[in-house]
XYZ file of C-alpha atoms in Angstrom:
769
model
C 25.689 21.524 28.854
C 26.716 21.349 33.032
C 24.383 18.910 33.064
C 25.062 16.865 30.094
C 28.969 16.357 31.624
C 27.272 15.661 34.657
C 25.072 12.674 33.967
C 28.167 11.249 32.482
C 31.348 12.483 34.774
C 31.770 10.142 37.118
C 32.480 6.436 35.040
C 35.644 5.804 34.393
C 37.317 4.452 31.294
C 36.456 1.160 30.380
C 36.033 -1.060 26.882
C 31.752 -1.656 26.499
C 31.217 -5.553 25.878
C 27.457 -4.819 26.052
C 24.651 -1.786 25.867
C 21.741 -1.893 27.821
C 19.205 0.482 27.150
C 16.557 1.352 30.221
C 13.145 2.876 30.828
C 11.573 3.102 27.168
C 7.712 3.099 26.959
C 7.298 4.008 23.412
C 10.151 4.909 21.518
C 11.996 1.642 20.004
C 15.664 0.807 21.514
C 17.160 0.715 17.690
C 16.386 4.222 17.830
C 18.572 4.658 20.986
C 21.142 2.828 19.692
C 21.111 4.159 16.003
C 21.684 8.075 17.498
C 24.808 6.390 20.069
C 27.903 7.339 18.984
C 28.998 4.439 21.116
C 29.411 0.812 19.873
C 30.254 -2.216 21.582
C 34.480 -2.723 21.729
C 34.704 0.934 21.786
C 36.181 2.181 24.433
C 34.376 4.494 26.959
C 35.547 8.034 27.812
C 33.561 11.046 28.862
C 33.889 13.197 25.975
C 32.376 10.603 23.915
C 29.568 9.705 27.221
C 28.920 13.528 26.549
C 28.151 12.817 22.358
C 25.982 10.318 23.037
C 23.766 12.396 25.526
C 23.609 15.556 23.474
C 22.829 13.342 20.257
C 20.148 11.884 22.404
C 18.567 15.014 23.725
C 18.732 16.011 19.972
C 15.805 13.203 19.329
C 13.666 15.582 21.412
C 11.643 12.137 22.671
C 13.653 12.394 26.005
C 13.269 14.373 28.870
C 16.010 13.191 30.795
C 19.104 10.537 29.547
C 22.084 9.317 32.043
C 24.784 7.159 31.199
C 25.764 4.729 33.975
C 27.766 1.596 33.950
C 27.656 -2.327 35.348
C 30.589 -4.054 35.199
C 31.401 -3.483 31.187
C 28.175 -2.881 30.242
C 27.186 0.698 29.746
C 23.617 0.672 30.543
C 21.095 4.090 29.253
C 18.567 5.117 31.396
C 15.914 7.909 29.825
C 13.351 9.099 30.533
C 10.442 9.623 28.023
C 8.978 13.467 27.619
C 5.089 12.202 28.021
C 3.161 12.227 24.257
C 0.209 14.260 23.653
C -2.867 12.391 23.651
C -5.353 15.668 22.534
C -5.372 19.337 21.782
C -7.580 21.276 22.483
C -9.424 25.095 22.089
C -11.846 26.370 25.026
C -12.945 29.519 23.865
C -11.777 30.214 20.559
C -14.549 31.987 18.252
C -12.342 34.607 15.969
C -10.749 31.316 14.995
C -11.690 28.006 13.251
C -10.936 25.196 16.003
C -10.248 22.875 13.259
C -7.686 25.147 11.200
C -5.987 25.781 14.955
C -5.871 21.621 15.015
C -4.032 21.945 11.940
C -1.305 25.308 13.065
C -0.677 23.184 15.935
C 0.336 19.724 14.316
C 2.414 21.894 11.620
C 4.735 23.118 14.265
C 4.789 19.996 16.006
C 2.166 19.949 19.088
C -0.266 16.528 17.968
C -1.349 13.574 18.906
C 0.755 10.967 19.390
C 3.958 13.127 19.398
C 6.362 13.796 22.054
C 4.971 17.100 24.667
C 7.459 19.925 24.548
C 7.118 22.753 26.760
C 8.920 24.841 24.410
C 6.928 24.592 21.311
C 3.569 24.937 23.891
C 4.874 28.503 25.042
C 5.456 29.724 21.485
C 2.248 28.717 20.636
C 0.750 30.276 22.492
C 2.739 33.308 22.237
C 1.958 33.005 18.729
C -2.166 32.540 19.357
C -1.663 36.381 21.177
C -0.406 37.550 18.005
C -2.831 35.817 16.215
C -5.219 37.577 18.225
C -3.501 40.479 18.269
C -3.405 41.611 14.670
C -7.962 40.700 14.676
C -7.895 43.853 17.361
C -8.507 41.860 19.797
C -5.808 43.076 22.287
C -7.179 42.308 25.695
C -7.344 38.412 24.881
C -5.749 36.430 27.234
C -4.259 32.570 26.217
C -4.015 30.357 29.214
C -2.093 26.885 28.167
C -2.393 24.017 30.861
C -0.880 20.500 30.441
C -3.041 17.434 31.882
C -1.411 14.336 32.942
C -3.493 11.671 32.073
C -2.037 7.635 32.517
C 0.593 5.844 30.527
C 2.996 9.279 30.124
C 0.494 10.755 28.049
C -1.128 14.279 28.368
C -4.152 16.414 27.228
C -3.119 20.167 25.938
C -5.592 22.625 26.540
C -5.334 26.439 25.061
C -8.128 28.538 26.820
C -9.127 31.623 25.481
C -10.989 34.583 26.662
C -10.927 36.880 23.563
C -12.703 39.884 24.768
C -13.786 42.533 22.978
C -12.355 43.523 19.442
C -10.110 47.320 20.211
C -12.251 49.688 17.270
C -10.617 52.491 15.514
C -11.609 55.471 17.275
C -9.855 58.674 15.535
C -8.261 58.994 12.335
C -6.320 61.903 12.027
C -3.701 63.092 9.169
C -1.359 66.256 10.048
C -0.024 68.177 7.307
C -2.267 67.841 4.405
C -3.056 71.257 2.899
C -4.070 70.774 -1.018
C -6.351 67.884 0.418
C -8.813 68.202 2.966
C -8.475 65.361 5.806
C -12.171 63.864 4.694
C -10.831 63.847 0.979
C -7.704 61.992 2.158
C -9.175 59.528 4.959
C -11.544 58.540 2.001
C -8.276 56.563 0.999
C -8.537 53.899 3.533
C -10.041 51.059 3.915
C -9.755 51.338 7.660
C -12.172 53.630 8.964
C -14.254 54.745 12.434
C -16.760 52.637 11.448
C -19.912 52.533 9.853
C -23.827 50.572 8.696
C -21.660 47.333 7.009
C -18.097 47.310 9.986
C -20.023 44.227 11.213
C -19.334 42.198 8.481
C -16.099 44.726 6.628
C -14.881 45.020 9.569
C -13.500 48.061 8.654
C -13.081 49.792 11.861
C -10.919 46.961 12.985
C -7.142 48.169 13.234
C -3.983 46.009 11.802
C -0.384 46.599 10.669
C -0.947 45.186 7.432
C -4.338 46.816 7.004
C -2.521 50.988 7.936
C 0.108 50.034 5.267
C -1.839 49.318 2.966
C -3.917 52.847 3.465
C -0.732 53.914 3.602
C 0.376 53.232 -0.038
C -2.961 54.126 -1.307
C -2.320 57.591 0.515
C 1.168 57.639 -1.393
C -0.531 56.661 -4.979
C -3.220 59.576 -4.441
C -1.066 62.408 -3.946
C 1.606 61.096 -6.496
C -1.556 60.982 -9.054
C -1.602 63.751 -8.601
C 2.102 65.804 -9.310
C 3.397 66.010 -5.554
C 6.668 64.266 -6.918
C 7.619 64.924 -3.240
C 5.373 63.314 -0.793
C 6.754 61.244 1.944
C 4.919 60.053 4.994
C 7.357 61.207 8.079
C 5.089 58.878 10.915
C 2.635 57.009 12.385
C 1.619 56.945 15.378
C -1.198 54.314 17.015
C -2.287 54.670 20.543
C -4.759 52.217 22.260
C -7.233 53.059 25.498
C -5.750 52.015 28.950
C -8.805 49.480 28.263
C -7.744 48.532 25.315
C -10.874 48.403 23.268
C -9.849 52.185 21.163
C -7.587 52.966 19.281
C -6.357 56.228 17.466
C -3.911 56.526 14.543
C -2.110 59.937 13.432
C -0.947 60.270 9.972
C 2.224 63.154 9.448
C 2.349 63.793 6.367
C 4.902 66.100 3.673
C 3.055 67.068 1.056
C 5.992 69.023 -1.033
C 5.185 71.246 -3.919
C 2.930 69.817 -7.098
C 5.400 69.361 -10.157
C 4.030 69.832 -13.240
C 5.419 67.424 -16.952
C 7.516 69.428 -18.725
C 9.097 66.832 -22.091
C 9.050 63.192 -22.478
C 12.387 61.807 -24.523
C 13.267 58.822 -25.608
C 16.870 57.021 -25.765
C 18.086 53.721 -26.232
C 17.265 50.885 -28.859
C 13.649 50.973 -29.884
C 13.855 48.476 -32.869
C 13.454 51.799 -35.634
C 10.120 51.590 -34.425
C 10.511 55.185 -32.434
C 6.971 56.543 -33.414
C 5.193 53.452 -32.712
C 6.561 53.074 -28.476
C 5.630 57.517 -29.277
C 2.244 56.631 -29.365
C 2.135 53.786 -26.101
C 3.374 57.192 -24.172
C 1.201 58.000 -21.378
C 2.868 60.836 -19.759
C 1.668 64.143 -20.723
C 3.508 67.538 -21.488
C 1.731 70.531 -19.447
C 0.286 67.944 -17.291
C 1.352 67.483 -13.735
C 3.402 64.588 -12.451
C 1.524 61.222 -12.405
C 3.181 57.962 -10.868
C 0.554 55.884 -12.397
C 0.679 56.852 -16.124
C 4.464 56.345 -15.793
C 3.968 52.759 -14.642
C 1.634 52.301 -17.350
C 3.927 53.574 -19.764
C 6.819 51.513 -18.549
C 4.234 48.851 -18.669
C 3.089 49.156 -22.024
C 6.895 49.632 -23.749
C 8.165 46.003 -22.041
C 5.101 45.055 -23.684
C 5.460 46.031 -27.085
C 8.934 44.535 -26.563
C 7.909 41.590 -25.609
C 5.504 41.065 -29.260
C 9.229 40.649 -30.672
C 10.951 37.958 -28.521
C 12.415 40.630 -26.391
C 11.024 39.382 -23.320
C 13.910 40.915 -21.092
C 13.825 44.093 -22.546
C 14.592 46.790 -20.213
C 12.550 50.187 -19.134
C 13.609 52.950 -16.730
C 11.908 56.052 -17.044
C 14.346 58.902 -15.682
C 12.928 62.033 -14.429
C 15.036 65.031 -14.147
C 13.516 67.421 -11.656
C 13.654 71.187 -11.943
C 12.663 72.031 -7.982
C 12.634 76.009 -9.181
C 10.057 75.939 -11.030
C 8.386 73.029 -10.416
C 8.806 70.612 -13.614
C 10.086 67.416 -14.884
C 11.428 65.785 -17.637
C 11.430 62.710 -18.736
C 14.183 60.490 -20.034
C 12.486 57.218 -21.109
C 15.517 54.818 -21.435
C 15.611 51.512 -22.803
C 17.455 48.292 -23.727
C 16.619 45.336 -25.726
C 18.712 43.109 -24.060
C 18.744 39.474 -26.119
C 16.223 37.779 -27.789
C 14.047 34.572 -26.041
C 12.085 31.831 -26.893
C 9.980 29.783 -24.618
C 11.617 26.490 -23.712
C 8.670 24.917 -22.090
C 5.395 25.632 -20.915
C 4.661 23.704 -17.493
C 1.123 24.277 -16.059
C 0.538 23.724 -12.397
C -3.064 24.076 -10.072
C -5.260 22.031 -12.244
C -5.640 18.722 -10.225
C -8.496 17.786 -12.193
C -8.387 18.799 -15.958
C -6.053 17.319 -17.658
C -3.414 18.992 -18.930
C -3.918 18.852 -22.383
C -7.189 20.372 -21.526
C -5.523 23.697 -20.968
C -2.247 23.294 -23.473
C -4.507 23.404 -26.348
C -5.915 26.568 -25.571
C -2.345 28.432 -25.895
C -1.165 29.895 -28.818
C 2.495 30.631 -27.736
C 4.240 26.856 -28.088
C 7.339 25.312 -26.476
C 10.776 25.792 -28.373
C 9.441 29.211 -30.404
C 10.049 32.797 -30.144
C 8.129 34.907 -26.735
C 5.830 36.822 -27.778
C 3.565 38.918 -25.344
C 0.241 39.464 -27.677
C 0.134 35.258 -28.302
C 0.587 34.156 -24.652
C -2.138 37.291 -23.252
C -3.945 35.680 -25.861
C -3.827 32.480 -24.465
C -4.273 33.591 -20.987
C -7.615 34.395 -21.649
C -8.411 31.736 -23.928
C -7.764 29.133 -21.014
C -9.850 31.627 -18.465
C -12.667 31.708 -21.713
C -12.494 28.075 -20.684
C -15.391 28.692 -17.445
C -13.364 26.086 -15.343
C -10.913 28.235 -13.276
C -11.516 31.367 -10.972
C -7.822 32.302 -11.698
C -5.597 31.996 -14.563
C -1.740 33.595 -14.007
C 1.432 33.256 -16.515
C 4.335 33.509 -15.438
C 7.922 33.769 -16.591
C 11.040 32.206 -15.067
C 14.432 32.441 -15.846
C 16.057 29.040 -17.559
C 19.401 29.169 -15.497
C 22.389 28.567 -17.346
C 20.526 29.525 -20.795
C 20.047 33.003 -21.083
C 18.275 33.594 -23.904
C 15.464 30.827 -22.414
C 12.178 31.171 -19.910
C 9.678 28.598 -19.173
C 6.127 30.392 -18.906
C 4.363 28.711 -15.726
C 0.637 28.301 -16.447
C -0.747 28.409 -12.437
C -4.529 28.070 -12.703
C -7.513 27.760 -9.468
C -9.880 25.156 -10.328
C -13.724 26.059 -9.728
C -16.152 23.547 -9.040
C -17.541 22.636 -12.896
C -20.922 19.990 -12.187
C -23.734 19.816 -9.852
C -25.778 16.865 -9.216
C -29.848 17.574 -7.660
C -31.960 15.007 -7.001
C -36.017 15.841 -5.871
C -38.862 14.442 -5.235
C -42.059 14.793 -4.186
C -45.805 13.073 -3.734
C -48.960 15.491 -3.457
C -53.312 14.019 -4.146
C -52.750 14.840 -7.906
C -49.200 13.657 -8.510
C -48.980 10.755 -6.307
C -45.110 10.127 -6.191
C -42.721 12.395 -8.453
C -38.974 12.551 -8.758
C -36.519 13.958 -10.325
C -32.524 13.790 -11.320
C -30.515 16.098 -13.741
C -26.336 16.016 -14.340
C -24.529 18.808 -15.363
C -20.418 18.869 -16.351
C -19.081 21.424 -18.449
C -15.574 19.213 -17.297
C -17.015 15.670 -17.804
C -13.649 13.714 -16.102
C -11.633 16.504 -16.433
C -11.770 16.233 -20.676
C -13.242 20.057 -21.411
C -16.554 18.407 -22.236
C -19.715 19.363 -21.223
C -22.914 16.446 -20.193
C -25.775 16.971 -18.946
C -28.903 14.519 -18.030
C -32.135 15.953 -16.821
C -34.972 13.558 -15.988
C -38.148 14.654 -14.431
C -40.728 11.925 -13.139
C -43.726 14.417 -13.169
C -47.250 13.509 -13.969
C -47.318 17.088 -15.583
C -44.320 18.703 -16.130
C -42.313 14.544 -17.474
C -38.544 15.297 -19.239
C -35.529 13.635 -20.851
C -32.975 15.651 -21.570
C -29.140 14.749 -23.139
C -26.876 16.519 -24.500
C -23.093 16.913 -24.687
C -20.209 19.263 -25.949
C -17.199 18.267 -27.449
C -15.146 21.456 -27.998
C -12.275 19.733 -29.788
C -14.394 16.925 -31.702
C -11.161 17.607 -34.753
C -8.098 18.413 -33.143
C -8.288 21.688 -35.787
C -10.809 22.607 -32.709
C -14.233 21.985 -34.570
C -17.002 21.474 -32.120
C -19.749 18.601 -32.032
C -22.777 18.873 -30.152
C -25.322 16.354 -29.678
C -28.634 17.080 -28.315
C -31.747 14.289 -27.539
C -35.213 15.458 -25.558
C -38.687 14.353 -24.980
C -41.030 16.266 -23.028
C -44.220 16.237 -21.441
C -46.171 19.542 -20.265
C -49.313 20.501 -18.635
C -50.785 23.775 -17.408
C -50.816 22.991 -12.883
C -51.063 24.833 -10.597
C -53.340 23.608 -7.604
C -56.646 21.635 -8.365
C -58.205 23.890 -11.226
C -62.035 24.973 -12.075
C -64.002 24.995 -15.050
C -67.401 26.200 -14.785
C -67.193 25.371 -11.066
C -66.514 21.997 -11.705
C -63.299 19.980 -10.359
C -61.519 19.566 -14.007
C -59.228 15.923 -14.003
C -55.490 16.150 -14.764
C -56.104 13.727 -17.562
C -59.018 16.337 -19.291
C -55.824 19.257 -19.609
C -54.277 20.281 -22.526
C -50.854 18.297 -23.014
C -47.754 19.615 -25.280
C -45.502 16.866 -26.308
C -41.646 17.840 -27.675
C -39.893 15.398 -29.180
C -36.194 15.829 -31.029
C -32.748 15.937 -31.498
C -30.299 18.046 -33.053
C -26.239 17.675 -34.185
C -24.309 20.744 -34.227
C -20.751 21.665 -35.397
C -18.759 24.941 -34.527
C -16.072 26.067 -36.909
C -13.147 28.359 -35.332
C -13.061 30.799 -38.521
C -9.967 32.637 -36.597
C -8.963 32.839 -32.425
C -12.219 34.962 -31.698
C -14.726 33.951 -34.065
C -17.105 30.507 -34.550
C -19.257 29.903 -36.831
C -22.282 26.540 -36.630
C -24.135 24.571 -38.586
C -26.233 21.958 -37.771
C -28.970 20.250 -38.225
C -32.317 18.776 -36.475
C -35.779 17.149 -35.842
C -38.613 17.935 -34.044
C -41.821 17.054 -33.395
C -44.413 19.301 -30.997
C -47.646 18.014 -30.319
C -50.591 19.356 -28.395
C -53.284 17.242 -27.085
C -56.377 19.186 -26.935
C -58.188 19.533 -24.245
C -59.904 21.894 -21.179
C -57.695 24.756 -20.184
C -56.029 25.388 -23.276
C -55.544 28.818 -25.458
C -58.043 28.777 -27.446
C -54.502 30.034 -29.381
C -53.077 26.871 -29.551
C -56.513 25.163 -31.479
C -54.845 25.120 -34.710
C -51.579 23.218 -33.722
C -54.118 20.585 -31.945
C -54.553 16.409 -32.767
C -52.096 16.350 -34.770
C -48.331 16.038 -35.566
C -46.200 19.646 -36.409
C -43.505 17.895 -37.637
C -39.772 20.346 -38.673
C -36.419 19.877 -39.682
C -34.441 23.201 -38.851
C -31.064 24.358 -40.216
C -29.166 26.294 -37.996
C -26.382 28.628 -38.934
C -24.596 30.230 -36.267
C -21.891 32.441 -35.550
C -20.346 34.129 -31.861
C -17.079 35.801 -31.259
C -16.131 36.150 -27.904
C -12.790 39.017 -27.366
C -13.992 38.916 -23.138
C -10.800 38.540 -21.364
C -12.897 36.269 -18.971
C -16.113 33.327 -18.585
C -16.550 34.152 -15.555
C -16.303 37.590 -14.306
C -15.138 39.511 -17.658
C -13.727 42.576 -16.498
C -13.150 44.271 -20.390
C -14.415 42.572 -24.128
C -17.381 41.841 -26.287
C -19.434 38.763 -27.182
C -21.045 38.532 -29.367
C -23.862 35.417 -30.931
C -26.211 35.002 -33.743
C -28.139 32.008 -34.268
C -31.055 31.930 -37.246
C -33.364 28.722 -37.519
C -34.912 27.987 -40.758
C -37.316 25.089 -41.093
C -38.110 24.425 -45.110
C -39.531 20.601 -44.806
C -41.842 18.990 -42.727
C -45.620 20.258 -41.220
C -43.870 23.474 -39.872
C -42.230 26.068 -41.934
C -40.525 29.110 -40.848
C -37.526 31.246 -39.980
C -35.918 32.586 -36.600
C -33.527 34.508 -36.103
C -31.506 36.147 -32.870
C -28.309 37.931 -32.099
C -27.118 39.287 -28.662
C -24.548 41.281 -27.861
C -22.270 42.115 -24.601
C -19.763 44.846 -24.098
C -18.293 44.812 -20.943
C -15.938 48.324 -20.123
C -13.735 48.164 -17.175
C -14.106 51.440 -15.023
C -11.541 50.542 -12.525
C -9.726 47.510 -11.349
C -12.310 45.912 -9.916
C -16.026 48.149 -11.270
C -17.351 47.191 -14.002
C -20.265 48.281 -16.746
C -21.600 45.593 -18.939
C -24.562 46.422 -21.587
C -26.269 43.419 -22.617
C -29.022 43.074 -25.769
C -30.930 40.644 -27.399
C -33.040 40.743 -30.550
C -35.491 37.929 -31.854
C -37.856 37.574 -34.861
C -39.478 35.106 -36.239
C -41.307 34.921 -39.292
C -43.615 32.001 -40.794
C -43.294 30.088 -44.357
C -44.824 29.114 -46.870
C -48.184 31.011 -46.291
C -47.807 28.881 -42.706
C -48.524 31.226 -39.741
C -45.178 31.526 -37.063
C -45.483 28.485 -34.314
C -46.665 29.698 -31.251
C -44.440 27.426 -29.245
C -42.083 29.051 -30.724
C -42.331 31.995 -29.117
C -39.562 34.275 -27.593
C -40.767 35.495 -23.836
C -39.380 38.525 -21.850
C -39.805 39.465 -17.559
C -37.810 38.008 -14.678
C -33.718 37.263 -14.409
C -32.465 37.477 -17.535
C -34.515 39.995 -19.871
C -36.386 43.074 -17.729
C -36.000 41.915 -13.856
C -38.755 43.277 -11.848
C -41.965 41.179 -13.727
C -43.221 38.017 -13.413
C -41.231 35.398 -15.285
C -41.906 35.477 -19.181
C -45.243 37.867 -18.824
C -44.411 40.232 -20.676
C -46.100 40.561 -24.442
C -49.324 39.142 -26.019
C -51.744 37.434 -23.684
C -54.472 34.952 -23.993
C -58.174 36.199 -22.525
C -59.460 33.285 -24.471
C -59.316 29.105 -23.418
C -61.167 25.824 -24.476
C -63.773 24.609 -22.059
C -65.158 21.674 -20.625
C -67.846 20.967 -24.135
C -64.787 22.370 -25.972
C -66.026 25.748 -27.465
C -63.812 28.958 -27.128
C -64.664 30.886 -23.395
C -63.660 33.760 -21.705
C -61.372 33.656 -18.455
C -62.550 35.032 -15.408
C -61.288 39.233 -14.778
C -58.273 38.895 -14.177
C -57.123 35.543 -16.104
C -55.153 35.056 -18.617
C -52.961 33.311 -20.561
C -48.826 34.181 -21.388
C -48.596 33.623 -24.926
C -44.929 35.307 -25.575
C -44.152 37.115 -29.147
C -42.509 36.878 -32.528
C -40.272 39.655 -31.975
C -38.088 40.205 -29.087
C -35.728 43.475 -27.938
C -34.031 43.891 -24.816
C -31.125 46.059 -23.350
C -29.744 45.227 -19.739
C -26.898 47.624 -18.493
C -25.198 46.714 -14.848
C -22.450 48.481 -13.354
C -20.515 45.168 -11.008
C -18.391 45.654 -8.046
C -16.410 44.206 -6.127
C -19.010 42.781 -2.566
C -18.037 45.221 0.567
C -15.439 42.851 2.458
C -14.753 40.325 -0.150
C -11.587 42.041 -1.745
C -10.665 40.701 -5.087
C -12.989 38.025 -4.818
C -14.596 37.813 -8.732
C -17.110 35.485 -7.469
C -19.232 37.359 -5.360
C -20.056 40.753 -6.576
C -22.814 43.228 -6.370
C -24.401 44.957 -9.122
C -26.902 47.439 -10.277
C -28.677 47.456 -13.254
C -31.712 48.762 -15.754
C -33.353 46.848 -18.038
C -35.790 48.290 -20.807
C -37.449 45.471 -23.446
C -40.669 43.504 -24.180
C -41.915 41.293 -26.619
C -44.536 41.824 -30.198
C -47.204 39.084 -31.960
C -46.600 38.467 -35.160
C -49.317 41.312 -36.823
C -47.586 44.157 -33.669
C -44.925 47.171 -34.607
C -42.416 47.219 -32.533
C -43.013 50.521 -30.696
C -41.078 52.447 -27.625
C -43.852 53.216 -25.788
C -44.514 49.615 -25.209
C -41.332 49.349 -23.295
C -41.075 48.316 -19.753
C -38.187 48.925 -17.750
C -36.688 48.845 -13.817
C -34.397 49.383 -12.276
C -32.387 47.673 -8.852
C -30.018 46.085 -7.193
C -28.949 42.706 -6.656
C -26.289 40.012 -5.869
C -24.135 37.921 -8.288
C -21.491 34.563 -6.687
C -20.540 31.959 -8.848
C -21.076 29.363 -6.065
C -21.092 25.383 -6.336
C -24.190 24.725 -8.422
C -23.373 28.079 -11.028
C -24.085 31.591 -11.322
C -26.083 32.803 -8.997
C -28.603 35.698 -9.268
C -30.562 37.770 -6.981
C -31.889 40.934 -7.117
C -34.572 43.259 -6.252
C -36.002 45.361 -9.337
C -38.813 48.883 -8.993
C -40.458 48.684 -12.294
C -39.861 52.407 -13.411
C -41.941 51.405 -16.714
C -45.040 49.876 -16.692
C -48.623 49.711 -17.344
C -52.763 48.079 -15.842
C -52.148 44.599 -16.099
C -48.552 43.943 -15.232
C -47.844 41.099 -13.236
C -44.890 42.001 -11.049
C -42.148 40.491 -9.451
C -39.354 42.422 -7.481
C -37.703 40.068 -5.774
C -36.144 37.203 -8.190
C -33.609 34.195 -7.904
C -32.389 32.296 -10.817
C -29.125 30.066 -10.622
C -27.609 29.129 -14.433
C -27.340 32.218 -15.907
C -25.389 35.489 -16.090
C -27.112 38.545 -17.907
């Protein structure tokens, strides 16, 4: 302030006839005139001069400002701050340089902005603090300002990160009921292990310590220690800033047992219903989690009747002499509420109507907790989002109204594949595919696959409109044309090289339409009709079992009838719920007369909030009608990802050891060679225990699992026998990638037979189980 006063001190009062600005380089003169409280014709005095200087400094554009008088002309002399030409970071490995530059831009340190040393100093201190949060206590940050031409500067943050400080020792003092090793297992932070390079669990962070202390507190409160408290924590770092020791001092207190539970307040004349929701049981140790679960269950039950603001309070009465505690659950219904408006946020690509049509809670209707949960689950089951949350927001000035805020986080729902190949047999082959589960944000599915390979030529087009009618009836259209030849390099028969044109070829083409009619919130019945034609052109190397279908048209007009029930809480990564699907196919017209049925059952059980036990079972059956055999190209297959892992894809079940030779006569394959035929009966069961990947937190898109698979396929005349089942066990990784669900599994066959084709490591995109 003394400098500001000095800059305008020596001027005598006068009437301003003109104002001139000197020293400007980039700043417009209009910016100066607009900021000054003085105008032409005003009387100048020291107070107005000081105010003018303060206003110009407040712009943050000038390093120095002076006022001078030339007769009755007020001269404003300024020295502009240098402009930042570039912001760079040197030596940063822990943080992404682009993210750091964005953070600097947000605080005003960016290219083209005036340089402010105070901002640069604060940025330097904040960068040091962020390194400390990453356990890099020895990190050094040096800020260099390099002047360049045209009053500009380059700003460089040079960082020497050093090595991260690691937790060397964790001690818990004051524990009596539980061992120190047991309590330390509740901590996410530890002294290091074989996965610490990935999880960084041995790096200290205050936020992590606070979370670990809460986990420790919960552990005691779940086991009756009502008076448990954490007295203090000490964090010590070694002189070389490489080792950290943690000491946690606790007071356990006595263990309390629940003596009784009493309900007081307004329970809508449904006391028995609410009593059945009480998780706290007399005679059991006090458990804070059960108290919280009871409170939530009561609140949720009140919400079913529109009481969104019901207050539920659990009041303990503690008897410290006998170490017993009585609970009184006090409830007040408050007022009944209705939903004024439903707002959707986070859907940058998906249209609002796609989300809104899944809602069963409507605007301007009574608030219903069950309908809101059902609506959330229906939106999640669309499979378009990684996260779906529904929050309530009170309407100011309207105590009986609330708004619902639906927050979604979109995930990639489409994939485009392009491929090209060249070989001496096929010359040039091209492939193209596009799959979009949420085409143009409409919620419709669109798929197209094209392959120009000489040995596997494919054109497939399918689309699904889940709301073909406003009532939710879906329609699926499908058309396909496929040709395939058995090609795996050069094929020799009787020591003769076979030309590709001489191999047998399977040609399949068809189209179908299917409608899905919802009969309830979780049940859908499907009706469909199609036409398909399969032709097998006879040739060399054809399995003998294909001969009855060769050189003629095999036409079928299948009628399909299906049923699906889906009560899973998520289609992306279910933690609870059940999924069932039944599909029957009946072809009574055309050359092929058959019936086929398959049933799938999935059950998801939450072991904890993050760990899920999942079971999948698939049964299939097919039978020829009217004295005709079941078409062999309709057979079921098993083996590999999606069925029994650890065995080669589609390799289980009946095989053919005979083929058609060059002379058209059946011959036997060489020893150890055969063709996979599949079977008319299929039985597969999968068990999985799914958990978040270490270090991924609650990210549901990246998880690992252990599994056990059992199953096989059987021929038309073969009985289904338990001793013919194959089994495997192993571990795997699941990732919801931009290309779709990705599964990587390592399996060890634990029940196999001689001749089985094994494949322990398998990889697949586009399937769950």
